[in-house]
mmCIF file of C-alpha atoms in Angstrom:
data_model
loop_
_atom_site.group_PDB
_atom_site.id
_atom_site.type_symbol
_atom_site.label_atom_id
_atom_site.label_comp_id
_atom_site.label_asym_id
_atom_site.label_seq_id
_atom_site.Cartn_x
_atom_site.Cartn_y
_atom_site.Cartn_z
ATOM 1 C CA MET A 761 -125.115 -58.102 126.383
ATOM 2 C CA THR A 762 -124.502 -62.130 126.849
ATOM 3 C CA TYR A 763 -124.670 -64.497 123.683
ATOM 4 C CA ILE A 764 -127.805 -66.198 124.688
ATOM 5 C CA ASN A 765 -129.370 -62.762 125.499
ATOM 6 C CA THR A 766 -128.536 -61.606 121.970
ATOM 7 C CA LEU A 767 -130.196 -64.724 120.306
ATOM 8 C CA GLY A 768 -132.979 -64.357 122.456
ATOM 9 C CA GLN A 769 -133.609 -60.570 121.638
ATOM 10 C CA GLN A 770 -133.272 -61.494 117.967
ATOM 11 C CA ALA A 771 -135.700 -64.452 118.516
ATOM 12 C CA LYS A 772 -138.232 -62.288 120.267
ATOM 13 C CA VAL A 773 -138.194 -59.598 117.406
ATOM 14 C CA ALA A 774 -138.795 -62.538 114.792
ATOM 15 C CA GLY A 775 -141.428 -64.075 116.817
ATOM 16 C CA ARG A 776 -143.371 -61.052 116.899
ATOM 17 C CA GLN A 777 -143.181 -60.633 113.161
ATOM 18 C CA ILE A 778 -143.804 -64.306 112.068
ATOM 19 C CA ALA A 779 -147.046 -64.594 114.372
ATOM 20 C CA LYS A 780 -148.861 -62.533 111.897
ATOM 21 C CA LEU A 781 -148.213 -65.029 109.105
ATOM 22 C CA SER A 782 -151.127 -66.710 107.206
ATOM 23 C CA THR A 783 -151.360 -70.444 106.945
ATOM 24 C CA ALA A 784 -150.440 -70.247 103.364
ATOM 25 C CA ALA A 785 -147.376 -67.960 103.838
ATOM 26 C CA LYS A 786 -146.154 -70.750 106.450
ATOM 27 C CA ASN A 787 -146.923 -73.416 104.427
ATOM 28 C CA ASP A 788 -145.424 -72.000 101.000
ATOM 29 C CA LEU A 789 -142.141 -71.334 103.269
ATOM 30 C CA LEU A 790 -141.812 -74.954 104.618
ATOM 31 C CA ASN A 791 -142.125 -76.040 100.805
ATOM 32 C CA GLN A 792 -139.330 -73.586 99.920
ATOM 33 C CA VAL A 793 -136.901 -75.122 102.824
ATOM 34 C CA ALA A 794 -137.804 -78.603 101.781
ATOM 35 C CA LYS A 795 -136.956 -77.870 98.307
ATOM 36 C CA ALA A 796 -133.648 -76.133 99.620
ATOM 37 C CA LEU A 797 -132.305 -78.717 101.483
ATOM 38 C CA VAL A 798 -132.598 -81.349 98.376
ATOM 39 C CA ALA A 799 -131.008 -78.641 96.527
ATOM 40 C CA GLU A 800 -128.038 -77.904 99.097
ATOM 41 C CA SER A 801 -127.463 -81.796 99.754
ATOM 42 C CA ALA A 802 -123.922 -81.571 98.661
ATOM 43 C CA TYR A 803 -123.011 -78.947 100.941
ATOM 44 C CA ILE A 804 -124.727 -80.519 103.747
ATOM 45 C CA ILE A 805 -122.959 -83.554 103.133
ATOM 46 C CA THR A 806 -119.686 -82.058 103.217
ATOM 47 C CA GLU A 807 -120.267 -80.377 106.491
ATOM 48 C CA ASN A 808 -121.838 -83.707 107.972
ATOM 49 C CA ALA A 809 -118.480 -85.392 106.874
ATOM 50 C CA LYS A 810 -116.479 -83.098 109.405
ATOM 51 C CA ASP A 811 -118.566 -84.423 112.112
ATOM 52 C CA MET A 812 -118.366 -87.942 110.899
ATOM 53 C CA ALA A 813 -114.528 -87.630 110.662
ATOM 54 C CA ASN A 814 -114.414 -86.037 114.361
ATOM 55 C CA ALA A 815 -116.856 -88.662 115.798
ATOM 56 C CA LYS A 816 -114.501 -91.659 114.247
ATOM 57 C CA GLU A 817 -111.539 -90.058 115.820
ATOM 58 C CA ASN A 818 -113.064 -89.819 118.930
ATOM 59 C CA GLY A 819 -114.179 -93.559 119.130
ATOM 60 C CA ILE A 820 -117.787 -92.941 118.768
ATOM 61 C CA SER A 821 -119.627 -96.029 118.467
ATOM 62 C CA GLU A 822 -121.011 -97.179 114.927
ATOM 63 C CA ILE A 823 -124.413 -96.936 116.429
ATOM 64 C CA MET A 824 -123.675 -93.279 117.328
ATOM 65 C CA GLN A 825 -122.195 -92.592 113.809
ATOM 66 C CA ASP A 826 -125.071 -94.072 112.183
ATOM 67 C CA ARG A 827 -127.341 -91.800 114.136
ATOM 68 C CA LEU A 828 -125.136 -88.737 112.947
ATOM 69 C CA LEU A 829 -124.604 -89.751 109.300
ATOM 70 C CA LEU A 830 -126.574 -87.597 106.742
ATOM 71 C CA THR A 831 -126.735 -89.135 103.016
ATOM 72 C CA GLU A 832 -128.964 -87.795 100.173
ATOM 73 C CA ASP A 833 -131.761 -90.140 100.879
ATOM 74 C CA ARG A 834 -131.813 -89.311 104.675
ATOM 75 C CA ILE A 835 -131.954 -85.133 103.335
ATOM 76 C CA ALA A 836 -134.653 -86.134 101.166
ATOM 77 C CA GLY A 837 -136.464 -87.835 103.941
ATOM 78 C CA ILE A 838 -136.112 -84.901 106.389
ATOM 79 C CA ALA A 839 -137.267 -82.639 103.423
ATOM 80 C CA GLU A 840 -140.221 -84.638 103.185
ATOM 81 C CA GLY A 841 -141.229 -84.426 106.675
ATOM 82 C CA VAL A 842 -141.098 -80.576 106.180
ATOM 83 C CA ARG A 843 -143.508 -81.193 103.573
ATOM 84 C CA GLN A 844 -145.765 -83.192 106.081
ATOM 85 C CA VAL A 845 -145.687 -80.405 108.429
ATOM 86 C CA ALA A 846 -146.727 -77.954 105.827
ATOM 87 C CA ASP A 847 -149.699 -80.286 104.913
ATOM 88 C CA LEU A 848 -150.729 -80.462 108.378
ATOM 89 C CA GLN A 849 -153.759 -78.489 109.676
ATOM 90 C CA ASP A 850 -152.775 -75.271 110.993
ATOM 91 C CA PRO A 851 -153.532 -75.274 114.827
ATOM 92 C CA ILE A 852 -153.133 -71.581 115.275
ATOM 93 C CA GLY A 853 -156.294 -69.585 115.784
ATOM 94 C CA GLN A 854 -158.415 -72.762 116.367
ATOM 95 C CA VAL A 855 -161.252 -72.326 119.144
ATOM 96 C CA VAL A 856 -160.863 -74.970 121.834
ATOM 97 C CA ARG A 857 -164.089 -74.479 123.663
ATOM 98 C CA GLY A 858 -166.012 -71.353 124.509
ATOM 99 C CA TYR A 859 -169.171 -69.982 125.891
ATOM 100 C CA THR A 860 -171.360 -66.793 126.593
ATOM 101 C CA ASN A 861 -171.973 -66.095 130.204
ATOM 102 C CA LEU A 862 -175.294 -64.400 131.661
ATOM 103 C CA ASP A 863 -174.260 -61.101 131.111
ATOM 104 C CA GLY A 864 -173.688 -61.864 127.328
ATOM 105 C CA LEU A 865 -169.832 -61.867 127.629
ATOM 106 C CA LYS A 866 -168.463 -64.453 125.079
ATOM 107 C CA ILE A 867 -165.257 -66.335 126.752
ATOM 108 C CA VAL A 868 -163.321 -68.430 124.221
ATOM 109 C CA GLN A 869 -160.183 -70.413 124.404
ATOM 110 C CA LYS A 870 -158.350 -70.168 121.401
ATOM 111 C CA ARG A 871 -154.752 -72.026 120.360
ATOM 112 C CA VAL A 872 -152.195 -69.196 120.020
ATOM 113 C CA PRO A 873 -148.315 -68.847 119.633
ATOM 114 C CA MET A 874 -146.003 -69.619 122.496
ATOM 115 C CA GLY A 875 -143.649 -66.934 121.523
ATOM 116 C CA VAL A 876 -139.995 -68.193 121.405
ATOM 117 C CA ILE A 877 -139.314 -71.799 121.714
ATOM 118 C CA ALA A 878 -135.924 -73.328 122.696
ATOM 119 C CA MET A 879 -134.968 -76.969 122.178
ATOM 120 C CA ILE A 880 -131.826 -78.506 123.810
ATOM 121 C CA PHE A 881 -131.035 -82.006 121.640
ATOM 122 C CA GLU A 882 -128.477 -84.424 121.405
ATOM 123 C CA SER A 883 -126.289 -85.435 118.137
ATOM 124 C CA ARG A 884 -129.332 -86.268 115.860
ATOM 125 C CA PRO A 885 -128.888 -83.319 113.155
ATOM 126 C CA ASN A 886 -132.460 -84.051 111.635
ATOM 127 C CA VAL A 887 -133.979 -82.958 114.728
ATOM 128 C CA SER A 888 -132.716 -79.182 114.040
ATOM 129 C CA ILE A 889 -135.219 -79.101 111.041
ATOM 130 C CA ASP A 890 -137.930 -81.329 112.413
ATOM 131 C CA ALA A 891 -138.228 -78.868 115.375
ATOM 132 C CA PHE A 892 -137.961 -75.653 113.027
ATOM 133 C CA SER A 893 -140.404 -76.765 111.038
ATOM 134 C CA LEU A 894 -143.205 -77.429 113.861
ATOM 135 C CA ALA A 895 -142.156 -74.274 115.788
ATOM 136 C CA PHE A 896 -142.632 -72.177 112.431
ATOM 137 C CA LYS A 897 -145.780 -73.940 111.344
ATOM 138 C CA THR A 898 -147.329 -72.755 114.873
ATOM 139 C CA ASN A 899 -145.933 -69.345 114.265
ATOM 140 C CA ASN A 900 -143.049 -69.450 116.821
ATOM 141 C CA ALA A 901 -139.509 -68.800 116.840
ATOM 142 C CA ILE A 902 -136.990 -71.207 118.099
ATOM 143 C CA ILE A 903 -133.436 -71.431 119.448
ATOM 144 C CA LEU A 904 -131.959 -74.527 118.594
ATOM 145 C CA ARG A 905 -128.934 -76.028 120.685
ATOM 146 C CA GLY A 906 -127.837 -79.365 119.550
ATOM 147 C CA GLY A 907 -125.092 -81.932 120.616
ATOM 148 C CA ARG A 908 -121.320 -80.776 119.858
ATOM 149 C CA ASP A 909 -120.972 -84.056 117.801
ATOM 150 C CA ALA A 910 -123.265 -82.502 115.139
ATOM 151 C CA ILE A 911 -122.518 -79.247 115.404
ATOM 152 C CA ASN A 912 -121.230 -78.738 111.694
ATOM 153 C CA SER A 913 -124.305 -80.436 110.140
ATOM 154 C CA ASN A 914 -126.814 -78.318 112.209
ATOM 155 C CA LYS A 915 -125.082 -75.207 111.019
ATOM 156 C CA ALA A 916 -125.093 -76.192 107.464
ATOM 157 C CA LEU A 917 -129.208 -76.989 108.181
ATOM 158 C CA VAL A 918 -129.773 -74.250 109.749
ATOM 159 C CA THR A 919 -128.083 -71.987 107.531
ATOM 160 C CA VAL A 920 -130.159 -73.766 104.569
ATOM 161 C CA ALA A 921 -133.574 -72.868 106.360
ATOM 162 C CA ARG A 922 -132.215 -69.038 107.395
ATOM 163 C CA LYS A 923 -131.548 -68.595 103.773
ATOM 164 C CA ALA A 924 -134.954 -69.725 102.578
ATOM 165 C CA LEU A 925 -136.417 -67.564 105.120
ATOM 166 C CA GLU A 926 -134.324 -64.504 103.962
ATOM 167 C CA THR A 927 -135.550 -65.071 100.174
ATOM 168 C CA ALA A 928 -138.998 -65.013 101.367
ATOM 169 C CA GLY A 929 -138.548 -62.041 103.126
ATOM 170 C CA ILE A 930 -139.251 -63.494 106.691
ATOM 171 C CA PRO A 931 -136.797 -62.903 109.462
ATOM 172 C CA ALA A 932 -134.121 -65.272 109.331
ATOM 173 C CA ASP A 933 -134.036 -65.219 113.214
ATOM 174 C CA ALA A 934 -137.328 -67.433 113.329
ATOM 175 C CA VAL A 935 -134.485 -70.049 113.661
ATOM 176 C CA GLN A 936 -131.268 -69.775 115.427
ATOM 177 C CA LEU A 937 -128.716 -72.131 116.390
ATOM 178 C CA VAL A 938 -126.382 -71.791 119.437
ATOM 179 C CA GLU A 939 -123.073 -72.384 118.106
ATOM 180 C CA ASP A 940 -121.334 -72.415 121.460
ATOM 181 C CA THR A 941 -122.106 -76.048 122.865
ATOM 182 C CA SER A 942 -120.513 -75.411 126.163
ATOM 183 C CA HIS A 943 -122.528 -76.665 129.261
ATOM 184 C CA GLU A 944 -122.455 -73.107 130.489
ATOM 185 C CA VAL A 945 -124.090 -71.504 127.756
ATOM 186 C CA ALA A 946 -126.542 -74.316 127.741
ATOM 187 C CA GLU A 947 -127.537 -73.535 131.232
ATOM 188 C CA GLU A 948 -127.661 -69.796 130.388
ATOM 189 C CA LEU A 949 -130.329 -70.670 128.016
ATOM 190 C CA MET A 950 -132.305 -72.655 130.591
ATOM 191 C CA ALA A 951 -132.271 -69.732 132.705
ATOM 192 C CA ALA A 952 -133.224 -67.094 129.735
ATOM 193 C CA THR A 953 -136.686 -66.214 131.047
ATOM 194 C CA GLU A 954 -136.685 -62.643 129.692
ATOM 195 C CA TYR A 955 -136.699 -64.390 126.326
ATOM 196 C CA VAL A 956 -137.706 -68.390 126.433
ATOM 197 C CA ASP A 957 -141.310 -68.738 126.685
ATOM 198 C CA LEU A 958 -141.046 -72.656 126.630
ATOM 199 C CA LEU A 959 -137.841 -75.329 126.785
ATOM 200 C CA ILE A 960 -138.140 -78.724 125.359
ATOM 201 C CA PRO A 961 -135.394 -81.241 126.021
ATOM 202 C CA ARG A 962 -135.090 -84.120 123.622
ATOM 203 C CA GLY A 963 -132.770 -86.867 124.148
ATOM 204 C CA GLY A 964 -131.823 -89.268 127.178
ATOM 205 C CA ALA A 965 -132.637 -89.605 130.596
ATOM 206 C CA ARG A 966 -129.490 -87.622 131.671
ATOM 207 C CA LEU A 967 -130.473 -84.394 129.426
ATOM 208 C CA ILE A 968 -133.951 -84.731 130.608
ATOM 209 C CA GLN A 969 -133.010 -84.821 134.177
ATOM 210 C CA THR A 970 -130.238 -81.879 133.907
ATOM 211 C CA VAL A 971 -133.144 -79.654 132.314
ATOM 212 C CA LYS A 972 -135.550 -80.387 134.702
ATOM 213 C CA GLU A 973 -132.875 -79.616 137.547
ATOM 214 C CA LYS A 974 -131.360 -76.364 136.236
ATOM 215 C CA ALA A 975 -134.097 -74.619 134.302
ATOM 216 C CA LYS A 976 -135.734 -71.441 135.250
ATOM 217 C CA VAL A 977 -137.938 -71.153 132.003
ATOM 218 C CA PRO A 978 -140.983 -73.703 131.613
ATOM 219 C CA VAL A 979 -139.997 -77.045 130.490
ATOM 220 C CA ILE A 980 -142.221 -79.942 128.510
ATOM 221 C CA GLU A 981 -140.600 -82.765 129.642
ATOM 222 C CA THR A 982 -140.396 -85.611 127.147
ATOM 223 C CA GLY A 983 -140.085 -89.330 127.753
ATOM 224 C CA VAL A 984 -136.925 -91.202 127.461
ATOM 225 C CA GLY A 985 -138.500 -94.287 125.643
ATOM 226 C CA ASN A 986 -138.465 -97.748 125.781
ATOM 227 C CA CYS A 987 -140.018 -99.567 122.929
ATOM 228 C CA HIS A 988 -141.757 -102.965 123.455
ATOM 229 C CA ILE A 989 -142.750 -105.780 121.266
ATOM 230 C CA TYR A 990 -145.094 -108.264 122.756
ATOM 231 C CA VAL A 991 -145.339 -111.742 121.067
ATOM 232 C CA ASP A 992 -148.738 -113.532 122.191
ATOM 233 C CA LYS A 993 -149.213 -117.063 122.254
ATOM 234 C CA TYR A 994 -151.253 -116.972 119.058
ATOM 235 C CA ALA A 995 -148.507 -115.289 116.999
ATOM 236 C CA ASN A 996 -146.855 -116.622 113.973
ATOM 237 C CA LEU A 997 -143.811 -117.435 115.202
ATOM 238 C CA ASP A 998 -142.054 -116.970 112.094
ATOM 239 C CA MET A 999 -143.557 -113.707 111.271
ATOM 240 C CA ALA A 1000 -142.940 -112.721 114.972
ATOM 241 C CA THR A 1001 -139.209 -113.465 114.286
ATOM 242 C CA GLN A 1002 -138.917 -111.113 111.356
ATOM 243 C CA ILE A 1003 -140.877 -108.414 112.948
ATOM 244 C CA VAL A 1004 -138.219 -108.602 116.010
ATOM 245 C CA ILE A 1005 -135.128 -108.832 113.846
ATOM 246 C CA ASN A 1006 -136.603 -105.761 111.798
ATOM 247 C CA ALA A 1007 -137.386 -103.836 114.689
ATOM 248 C CA LYS A 1008 -134.116 -104.368 116.428
ATOM 249 C CA THR A 1009 -131.562 -104.558 114.085
ATOM 250 C CA GLN A 1010 -132.422 -102.560 110.569
ATOM 251 C CA ARG A 1011 -131.246 -99.220 112.486
ATOM 252 C CA PRO A 1012 -130.536 -99.796 116.109
ATOM 253 C CA SER A 1013 -129.365 -95.951 116.285
ATOM 254 C CA VAL A 1014 -133.131 -94.694 115.763
ATOM 255 C CA CYS A 1015 -135.620 -93.610 118.629
ATOM 256 C CA ASN A 1016 -138.158 -96.478 117.805
ATOM 257 C CA ALA A 1017 -135.741 -99.276 117.732
ATOM 258 C CA ALA A 1018 -136.945 -102.273 119.854
ATOM 259 C CA GLU A 1019 -135.604 -102.507 123.420
ATOM 260 C CA SER A 1020 -137.756 -104.850 125.373
ATOM 261 C CA LEU A 1021 -139.631 -107.943 124.341
ATOM 262 C CA VAL A 1022 -142.320 -109.585 125.846
ATOM 263 C CA VAL A 1023 -143.096 -113.252 125.277
ATOM 264 C CA HIS A 1024 -146.051 -115.024 126.473
ATOM 265 C CA ALA A 1025 -144.881 -118.168 128.586
ATOM 266 C CA ASP A 1026 -146.798 -120.807 126.462
ATOM 267 C CA ILE A 1027 -144.678 -120.021 123.406
ATOM 268 C CA ALA A 1028 -141.260 -119.240 125.019
ATOM 269 C CA GLU A 1029 -139.879 -122.473 124.646
ATOM 270 C CA ASP A 1030 -140.252 -122.275 120.736
ATOM 271 C CA PHE A 1031 -139.952 -118.597 119.975
ATOM 272 C CA LEU A 1032 -136.847 -117.593 122.096
ATOM 273 C CA PRO A 1033 -134.433 -120.336 120.893
ATOM 274 C CA GLN A 1034 -135.531 -119.772 117.210
ATOM 275 C CA LEU A 1035 -135.245 -115.580 117.565
ATOM 276 C CA GLU A 1036 -131.910 -116.208 119.144
ATOM 277 C CA LYS A 1037 -130.825 -118.444 116.404
ATOM 278 C CA ALA A 1038 -132.330 -116.182 113.681
ATOM 279 C CA ILE A 1039 -131.057 -112.930 114.704
ATOM 280 C CA SER A 1040 -127.638 -113.708 115.201
ATOM 281 C CA LYS A 1041 -127.101 -114.575 111.562
ATOM 282 C CA VAL A 1042 -128.418 -110.665 110.965
ATOM 283 C CA HIS A 1043 -126.728 -108.519 113.624
ATOM 284 C CA ALA A 1044 -124.802 -109.301 117.108
ATOM 285 C CA VAL A 1045 -127.511 -108.665 119.744
ATOM 286 C CA GLU A 1046 -127.019 -108.833 123.297
ATOM 287 C CA PHE A 1047 -130.067 -110.567 125.226
ATOM 288 C CA ARG A 1048 -130.427 -109.780 129.081
ATOM 289 C CA ALA A 1049 -133.277 -111.856 129.920
ATOM 290 C CA ASP A 1050 -134.983 -112.960 133.353
ATOM 291 C CA GLU A 1051 -134.371 -116.518 134.938
ATOM 292 C CA ARG A 1052 -137.222 -118.198 133.024
ATOM 293 C CA ALA A 1053 -136.258 -117.060 129.694
ATOM 294 C CA LEU A 1054 -132.633 -117.972 130.273
ATOM 295 C CA LYS A 1055 -133.682 -121.341 130.505
ATOM 296 C CA VAL A 1056 -134.766 -121.840 127.346
ATOM 297 C CA MET A 1057 -131.917 -119.959 125.560
ATOM 298 C CA ASP A 1058 -128.872 -121.437 124.665
#
């Protein structure tokens, strides 16, 4: 049996068991995971330091290093995200619609677990816990395949989650990490039709396109993202300047960092030079502008 088949078989077994969990049991476990993440911060940071050292040695950009970095505050933020998932309304069992036909037969559409979800994502270690918590909340087992740059961080985070599951008497295989980060094993996961009920790629356009082309299991295609800010002619230009600077430079590595700026023509001559001057004092930002914008910028 191959490595992926072993993970898949274990996920199937775990999935059948967690499908029976009550809302209260799921929420309690998620809160225990959140507590464990904070308690194990030192261990997680130690493992993350290995990935950070490798990233620096391999010449990975500072922005990508920031995406990879885990600190006590960031781990606390991950834990808070888990608690927020626990607080969400449980969708499982909800009746979407239904009716009784002329023969008295009741036909109902109800939300149920998918079974086993696989997620392939890039080097942002918090995704491993985000994905697990959402999958578990909906009674699904999950197989995670992260990027090789974050392998030690992902191992540590998944280890903490699995220990919390075991302590609660819940199958630890409700969450598993693909520790072989080769492309061949990733493609095997994409083709594991006997075990994977749904595959979700999360990352850049190249990753998503690769999954679309090679996956044999059902796939949910996610967007690659392009965050816009629009500055209208009636905007307070000082406020707009601060908003753009914050959205672009506070943490350029995050998914919701601004990438595109659209400015009303009536205020472009005043706003763009002001923004260009102000933002340069905070962070080096490269502007790629159209001809009309270039004419009013330095």
